[in-house]
């Protein structure tokens, strides 16, 4: 048995903001993927994954049956036969490793599943998001459900607000464009739960809440609109502002060794950095108007281009 592939994702804009109803834009990233398998199940990774699936299956049994039910018998049978999630998606890197797994399990074992082929109304998208949020909470404590949704549909998703999401199109890439969105490898694994709890703690302060609304969400929303319109000039202006706000107010989410590098980008305008997912490690997202300049400035770091302007 080998199941279909589910891809990683990149939340271009909206990290943390979408918890408080900012816009967001999430795109599939086909460079990494994962699939359910029962072949080559004797490696250490396969055994660890199989063990995790065992606990996940027990969790799925307790989910409210009004929301979703699974063929638990088939799932436990497959797990007993050594099924695991064979994935190239790095864990703790902010590119949706648990999201792809959730999508794969829903696709194979959910009863009355909503399929990608039907007419995906807003109601159906919200229903899927609610199901995925409940499923993925097993891994993160609290999940928006967006990562699995992106992985399941393999389409860019525009978040207008918590209860208004839609599949969307994004401007085609210019293959030879100098402008780029890239991933910068921090070399450290990030953990979502502690980062989210720092954020929730900060949200108790009025000053932080005001900053989130007046600066962070304002610039995030502008970036999403610029990106979708293909207004690159305005996009870089707003991304710079967003990068500044994150450096000032989300320092704990940026690995210490990147504080100076972050600042340098803002001073030279060679690149602007922002969080990719919850931060704390994993990938950092970069935006540049000239990828050659950015590569020179970030010499010695591992860069992966994900989109060209």
CSV table of C-alpha atoms in Angstrom, one decimal:
chain,number,residue,atom,x,y,z
A,1,UNK,CA,0.0,0.0,0.0
A,2,UNK,CA,1.1,3.5,-0.8
A,3,UNK,CA,-1.3,6.4,-0.4
A,4,UNK,CA,-1.4,9.7,-2.4
A,5,UNK,CA,1.1,12.4,-1.8
A,6,UNK,CA,0.3,15.4,0.4
A,7,UNK,CA,2.4,18.5,0.2
A,8,UNK,CA,3.9,20.9,2.7
A,9,UNK,CA,2.7,24.5,2.9
A,10,UNK,CA,3.9,28.0,3.4
A,11,UNK,CA,1.9,30.6,5.2
A,12,UNK,CA,3.2,33.6,3.4
A,13,UNK,CA,1.3,36.1,5.6
A,14,UNK,CA,-0.9,35.8,8.7
A,15,UNK,CA,1.2,34.0,11.3
A,16,UNK,CA,-0.3,34.9,14.7
A,17,UNK,CA,-2.5,37.5,13.1
A,18,UNK,CA,-5.0,34.9,11.9
A,19,UNK,CA,-5.6,33.9,15.6
A,20,UNK,CA,-7.0,37.5,15.9
A,21,UNK,CA,-8.8,37.7,12.5
A,22,UNK,CA,-6.1,39.2,10.3
A,23,UNK,CA,-6.0,38.2,6.6
A,24,UNK,CA,-3.7,35.3,5.7
A,25,UNK,CA,-2.4,33.7,2.6
A,26,UNK,CA,-1.2,30.1,2.5
A,27,UNK,CA,0.3,28.3,-0.5
A,28,UNK,CA,1.2,24.7,-1.1
A,29,UNK,CA,4.9,24.0,-1.4
A,30,UNK,CA,5.5,20.9,-3.5
A,31,UNK,CA,9.2,20.6,-2.7
A,32,UNK,CA,8.3,18.5,0.4
A,33,UNK,CA,5.6,15.8,0.7
A,34,UNK,CA,4.5,12.8,2.6
A,35,UNK,CA,2.3,9.7,2.1
A,36,UNK,CA,1.0,6.8,4.2
A,37,UNK,CA,2.9,3.5,3.5
A,38,UNK,CA,3.3,0.0,4.8
A,39,UNK,CA,6.4,-0.9,2.8
A,40,UNK,CA,10.0,-0.5,4.3
A,41,UNK,CA,8.4,-0.3,7.7
A,42,UNK,CA,11.4,-1.6,9.6
A,43,UNK,CA,13.5,1.6,9.8
A,44,UNK,CA,13.7,3.6,13.0
A,45,UNK,CA,11.8,6.5,11.5
A,46,UNK,CA,9.0,4.2,10.3
A,47,UNK,CA,8.7,2.6,13.8
A,48,UNK,CA,8.5,6.0,15.5
A,49,UNK,CA,5.9,7.3,13.0
A,50,UNK,CA,3.9,4.0,13.5
A,51,UNK,CA,4.0,4.5,17.2
A,52,UNK,CA,2.8,8.1,16.9
A,53,UNK,CA,-0.1,7.0,14.6
A,54,UNK,CA,-1.1,4.5,17.3
A,55,UNK,CA,-1.7,7.4,19.8
A,56,UNK,CA,-3.3,9.6,17.1
A,57,UNK,CA,-5.8,6.8,16.3
A,58,UNK,CA,-6.9,6.7,19.9
A,59,UNK,CA,-7.3,10.4,19.9
A,60,UNK,CA,-9.4,10.4,16.7
A,61,UNK,CA,-11.8,7.9,18.4
A,62,UNK,CA,-12.7,10.6,20.9
A,63,UNK,CA,-13.5,13.4,18.5
A,64,UNK,CA,-17.2,14.6,18.5
A,65,UNK,CA,-19.0,12.2,16.1
A,66,UNK,CA,-21.2,15.1,15.0
A,67,UNK,CA,-18.1,16.7,13.5
A,68,UNK,CA,-16.5,13.7,11.8
A,69,UNK,CA,-16.2,9.9,12.2
A,70,UNK,CA,-13.4,7.6,10.9
A,71,UNK,CA,-13.2,4.0,10.0
A,72,UNK,CA,-11.2,3.3,13.1
A,73,UNK,CA,-11.2,-0.5,12.5
A,74,UNK,CA,-9.4,-0.1,9.2
A,75,UNK,CA,-7.1,2.5,10.6
A,76,UNK,CA,-6.0,0.4,13.6
A,77,UNK,CA,-5.7,-2.7,11.4
A,78,UNK,CA,-3.3,-0.8,9.0
A,79,UNK,CA,-1.3,0.6,12.0
A,80,UNK,CA,-1.0,-3.0,13.4
A,81,UNK,CA,0.4,-3.9,10.0
A,82,UNK,CA,3.1,-1.3,10.4
A,83,UNK,CA,1.6,1.7,8.5
A,84,UNK,CA,3.6,4.9,8.9
A,85,UNK,CA,3.8,8.4,7.4
A,86,UNK,CA,6.7,8.5,5.0
A,87,UNK,CA,7.5,12.2,4.8
A,88,UNK,CA,10.3,14.5,3.5
A,89,UNK,CA,8.7,17.5,5.3
A,90,UNK,CA,11.0,18.6,8.1
A,91,UNK,CA,9.3,18.7,11.5
A,92,UNK,CA,9.3,21.8,13.5
A,93,UNK,CA,10.2,24.0,10.5
A,94,UNK,CA,6.9,25.8,10.0
A,95,UNK,CA,6.0,24.1,6.7
A,96,UNK,CA,3.2,21.9,7.9
A,97,UNK,CA,4.5,18.4,8.6
A,98,UNK,CA,1.6,17.5,10.9
A,99,UNK,CA,-0.8,19.2,8.5
A,100,UNK,CA,0.1,16.8,5.7
A,101,UNK,CA,-0.3,13.8,8.0
A,102,UNK,CA,-3.7,15.0,9.1
A,103,UNK,CA,-4.8,15.5,5.4
A,104,UNK,CA,-3.6,12.0,4.5
A,105,UNK,CA,-5.5,10.3,7.4
A,106,UNK,CA,-8.7,12.2,6.7
A,107,UNK,CA,-8.4,11.4,3.0
A,108,UNK,CA,-8.1,7.7,3.6
A,109,UNK,CA,-10.2,7.0,6.8
A,110,UNK,CA,-12.9,9.7,7.2
A,111,UNK,CA,-16.5,8.6,6.7
A,112,UNK,CA,-18.6,10.8,4.4
A,113,UNK,CA,-15.5,12.9,3.5
A,114,UNK,CA,-15.7,16.2,1.6
A,115,UNK,CA,-13.7,15.5,-1.5
A,116,UNK,CA,-11.5,17.9,-3.5
A,117,UNK,CA,-13.6,17.3,-6.6
A,118,UNK,CA,-16.9,18.6,-5.3
A,119,UNK,CA,-18.0,22.2,-5.4
A,120,UNK,CA,-16.2,23.6,-2.5
A,121,UNK,CA,-18.6,26.2,-1.0
A,122,UNK,CA,-17.5,28.4,1.8
A,123,UNK,CA,-19.5,26.2,4.2
A,124,UNK,CA,-17.7,23.1,3.1
A,125,UNK,CA,-14.3,24.8,3.4
A,126,UNK,CA,-15.2,26.0,6.9
A,127,UNK,CA,-16.4,22.5,7.8
A,128,UNK,CA,-13.1,21.0,6.6
A,129,UNK,CA,-11.2,23.6,8.5
A,130,UNK,CA,-13.1,22.8,11.7
A,131,UNK,CA,-12.5,19.0,11.3
A,132,UNK,CA,-8.8,19.6,10.6
A,133,UNK,CA,-8.5,22.0,13.5
A,134,UNK,CA,-9.8,19.3,15.8
A,135,UNK,CA,-7.6,16.6,14.3
A,136,UNK,CA,-4.4,18.7,14.3
A,137,UNK,CA,-4.9,19.9,17.9
A,138,UNK,CA,-3.5,16.5,18.9
A,139,UNK,CA,-0.1,17.7,17.7
A,140,UNK,CA,-0.1,21.4,18.7
A,141,UNK,CA,-2.5,21.9,21.6
A,142,UNK,CA,-4.4,24.4,19.4
A,143,UNK,CA,-4.6,24.4,15.7
A,144,UNK,CA,-6.3,26.7,13.2
A,145,UNK,CA,-6.8,23.7,10.8
A,146,UNK,CA,-5.3,25.7,7.9
A,147,UNK,CA,-2.2,23.6,7.3
A,148,UNK,CA,-4.1,20.4,6.7
A,149,UNK,CA,-6.6,22.3,4.6
A,150,UNK,CA,-3.9,23.6,2.4
A,151,UNK,CA,-2.3,20.2,2.1
A,152,UNK,CA,-5.6,18.4,1.4
A,153,UNK,CA,-6.7,20.8,-1.3
A,154,UNK,CA,-3.3,21.6,-2.7
A,155,UNK,CA,-4.5,25.1,-3.6
A,156,UNK,CA,-3.6,28.5,-2.3
A,157,UNK,CA,-6.0,29.6,0.5
A,158,UNK,CA,-7.0,33.1,1.2
A,159,UNK,CA,-8.1,33.8,4.8
A,160,UNK,CA,-10.3,36.9,5.0
A,161,UNK,CA,-11.3,36.2,8.6
A,162,UNK,CA,-11.9,33.3,10.9
A,163,UNK,CA,-15.2,32.4,9.2
A,164,UNK,CA,-14.4,33.5,5.7
A,165,UNK,CA,-11.9,31.5,3.8
A,166,UNK,CA,-11.7,30.7,0.1
A,167,UNK,CA,-9.5,28.9,-2.4
A,168,UNK,CA,-7.7,31.5,-4.5
A,169,UNK,CA,-5.4,32.0,-7.4
A,170,UNK,CA,-2.1,33.7,-7.1
A,171,UNK,CA,-0.2,35.7,-9.8
A,172,UNK,CA,1.9,33.4,-12.0
A,173,UNK,CA,5.6,33.4,-11.2
A,174,UNK,CA,8.0,35.1,-13.4
A,175,UNK,CA,10.5,32.3,-13.9
A,176,UNK,CA,13.4,34.7,-14.5
A,177,UNK,CA,12.2,37.4,-12.1
A,178,UNK,CA,14.9,38.9,-9.8
A,179,UNK,CA,12.4,39.4,-6.9
A,180,UNK,CA,11.8,36.3,-4.8
A,181,UNK,CA,10.3,34.8,-1.7
A,182,UNK,CA,12.8,32.4,-0.1
A,183,UNK,CA,13.1,30.1,2.9
A,184,UNK,CA,16.2,30.6,5.2
A,185,UNK,CA,17.1,27.6,7.2
A,186,UNK,CA,17.7,28.6,10.9
A,187,UNK,CA,19.3,25.2,11.6
A,188,UNK,CA,17.2,25.0,14.8
A,189,UNK,CA,14.0,23.0,15.3
A,190,UNK,CA,11.1,25.2,16.5
A,191,UNK,CA,8.2,24.0,18.7
A,192,UNK,CA,4.8,25.5,18.1
A,193,UNK,CA,3.1,25.1,21.5
A,194,UNK,CA,5.6,27.2,23.6
A,195,UNK,CA,5.6,30.0,21.0
A,196,UNK,CA,1.8,30.1,20.9
A,197,UNK,CA,1.7,30.3,24.7
A,198,UNK,CA,4.2,33.2,24.7
A,199,UNK,CA,1.9,35.0,22.2
A,200,UNK,CA,-1.2,34.3,24.3
A,201,UNK,CA,0.5,35.6,27.4
A,202,UNK,CA,1.5,38.8,25.6
A,203,UNK,CA,-2.1,39.2,24.4
A,204,UNK,CA,-3.1,39.9,28.1
A,205,UNK,CA,-1.3,43.2,27.8
A,206,UNK,CA,-3.3,46.0,26.3
A,207,UNK,CA,-0.3,47.6,24.6
A,208,UNK,CA,0.5,44.3,22.8
A,209,UNK,CA,-3.1,44.0,21.7
A,210,UNK,CA,-3.2,47.5,20.3
A,211,UNK,CA,0.1,46.9,18.4
A,212,UNK,CA,-1.3,43.8,17.0
A,213,UNK,CA,-4.4,45.5,15.7
A,214,UNK,CA,-2.9,48.9,14.6
A,215,UNK,CA,0.4,47.7,13.1
A,216,UNK,CA,0.8,43.9,12.7
A,217,UNK,CA,-2.6,43.2,11.3
A,218,UNK,CA,-2.7,46.4,9.3
A,219,UNK,CA,0.5,45.5,7.5
A,220,UNK,CA,-0.3,41.8,7.2
A,221,UNK,CA,-3.7,42.6,5.5
A,222,UNK,CA,-1.9,45.1,3.1
A,223,UNK,CA,0.7,42.5,2.2
A,224,UNK,CA,-1.9,39.9,1.3
A,225,UNK,CA,-3.8,42.4,-0.9
A,226,UNK,CA,-0.6,43.5,-2.6
A,227,UNK,CA,0.6,40.0,-3.3
A,228,UNK,CA,-2.8,38.9,-4.8
A,229,UNK,CA,-2.9,42.0,-6.9
A,230,UNK,CA,0.7,41.6,-8.0
A,231,UNK,CA,1.6,45.1,-6.7
A,232,UNK,CA,5.2,44.2,-6.0
A,233,UNK,CA,6.3,47.8,-5.1
A,234,UNK,CA,3.7,48.2,-2.5
A,235,UNK,CA,4.3,44.6,-1.3
A,236,UNK,CA,7.9,45.3,-0.4
A,237,UNK,CA,7.1,48.5,1.3
A,238,UNK,CA,4.5,46.7,3.5
A,239,UNK,CA,6.7,43.7,4.1
A,240,UNK,CA,9.5,46.0,5.4
A,241,UNK,CA,7.0,47.5,7.9
A,242,UNK,CA,5.9,44.0,8.9
A,243,UNK,CA,9.5,42.8,9.3
A,244,UNK,CA,10.1,45.9,11.6
A,245,UNK,CA,7.1,45.2,13.8
A,246,UNK,CA,8.1,41.5,14.2
A,247,UNK,CA,11.6,42.4,15.2
A,248,UNK,CA,10.3,44.9,17.8
A,249,UNK,CA,7.4,42.8,19.3
A,250,UNK,CA,8.0,39.2,18.5
A,251,UNK,CA,11.7,38.8,19.5
A,252,UNK,CA,11.2,35.6,21.5
A,253,UNK,CA,9.9,33.9,18.3
A,254,UNK,CA,13.1,34.8,16.4
A,255,UNK,CA,16.2,32.6,17.2
A,256,UNK,CA,18.7,34.9,18.9
A,257,UNK,CA,21.4,34.4,16.3
A,258,UNK,CA,19.2,35.9,13.7
A,259,UNK,CA,18.3,39.2,15.4
A,260,UNK,CA,21.3,41.0,13.8
A,261,UNK,CA,20.7,39.5,10.4
A,262,UNK,CA,17.1,40.6,10.6
A,263,UNK,CA,18.1,44.1,11.4
A,264,UNK,CA,20.8,44.2,8.7
A,265,UNK,CA,18.1,43.4,6.0
A,266,UNK,CA,16.0,46.3,7.2
A,267,UNK,CA,19.0,48.7,7.1
A,268,UNK,CA,20.4,47.6,3.7
A,269,UNK,CA,17.0,46.8,2.0
A,270,UNK,CA,18.7,43.7,0.5
A,271,UNK,CA,16.1,41.4,2.0
A,272,UNK,CA,13.3,41.5,4.6
A,273,UNK,CA,12.8,38.6,7.0
A,274,UNK,CA,9.5,37.4,8.7
A,275,UNK,CA,8.3,34.5,10.6
A,276,UNK,CA,7.4,31.3,8.8
A,277,UNK,CA,4.8,29.7,11.0
A,278,UNK,CA,5.1,30.1,14.8
A,279,UNK,CA,8.9,30.8,14.7
A,280,UNK,CA,11.3,29.7,17.5
A,281,UNK,CA,13.4,28.0,14.8
A,282,UNK,CA,12.7,26.1,11.6
A,283,UNK,CA,12.5,28.2,8.5
A,284,UNK,CA,12.5,32.0,8.4
A,285,UNK,CA,10.7,33.5,5.4
A,286,UNK,CA,12.6,36.1,3.3
A,287,UNK,CA,11.5,38.6,0.7
A,288,UNK,CA,13.9,40.3,-1.7
A,289,UNK,CA,13.7,42.5,-4.8
A,290,UNK,CA,17.0,41.1,-6.0
A,291,UNK,CA,17.8,37.5,-5.1
A,292,UNK,CA,21.4,37.8,-6.2
A,293,UNK,CA,21.9,40.7,-3.7
A,294,UNK,CA,20.1,38.7,-1.0
A,295,UNK,CA,22.3,35.6,-1.6
A,296,UNK,CA,25.5,37.7,-1.3
A,297,UNK,CA,24.3,39.3,1.9
A,298,UNK,CA,23.2,36.0,3.3
A,299,UNK,CA,26.4,34.1,2.2
A,300,UNK,CA,26.9,31.0,4.3
A,301,UNK,CA,23.2,30.4,4.9
A,302,UNK,CA,21.0,27.9,3.1
A,303,UNK,CA,18.4,29.6,1.0
A,304,UNK,CA,15.5,28.0,-0.9
A,305,UNK,CA,13.6,30.1,-3.4
A,306,UNK,CA,9.9,29.3,-3.3
A,307,UNK,CA,8.4,32.0,-5.5
A,308,UNK,CA,9.8,34.5,-8.1
A,309,UNK,CA,8.4,38.0,-8.9
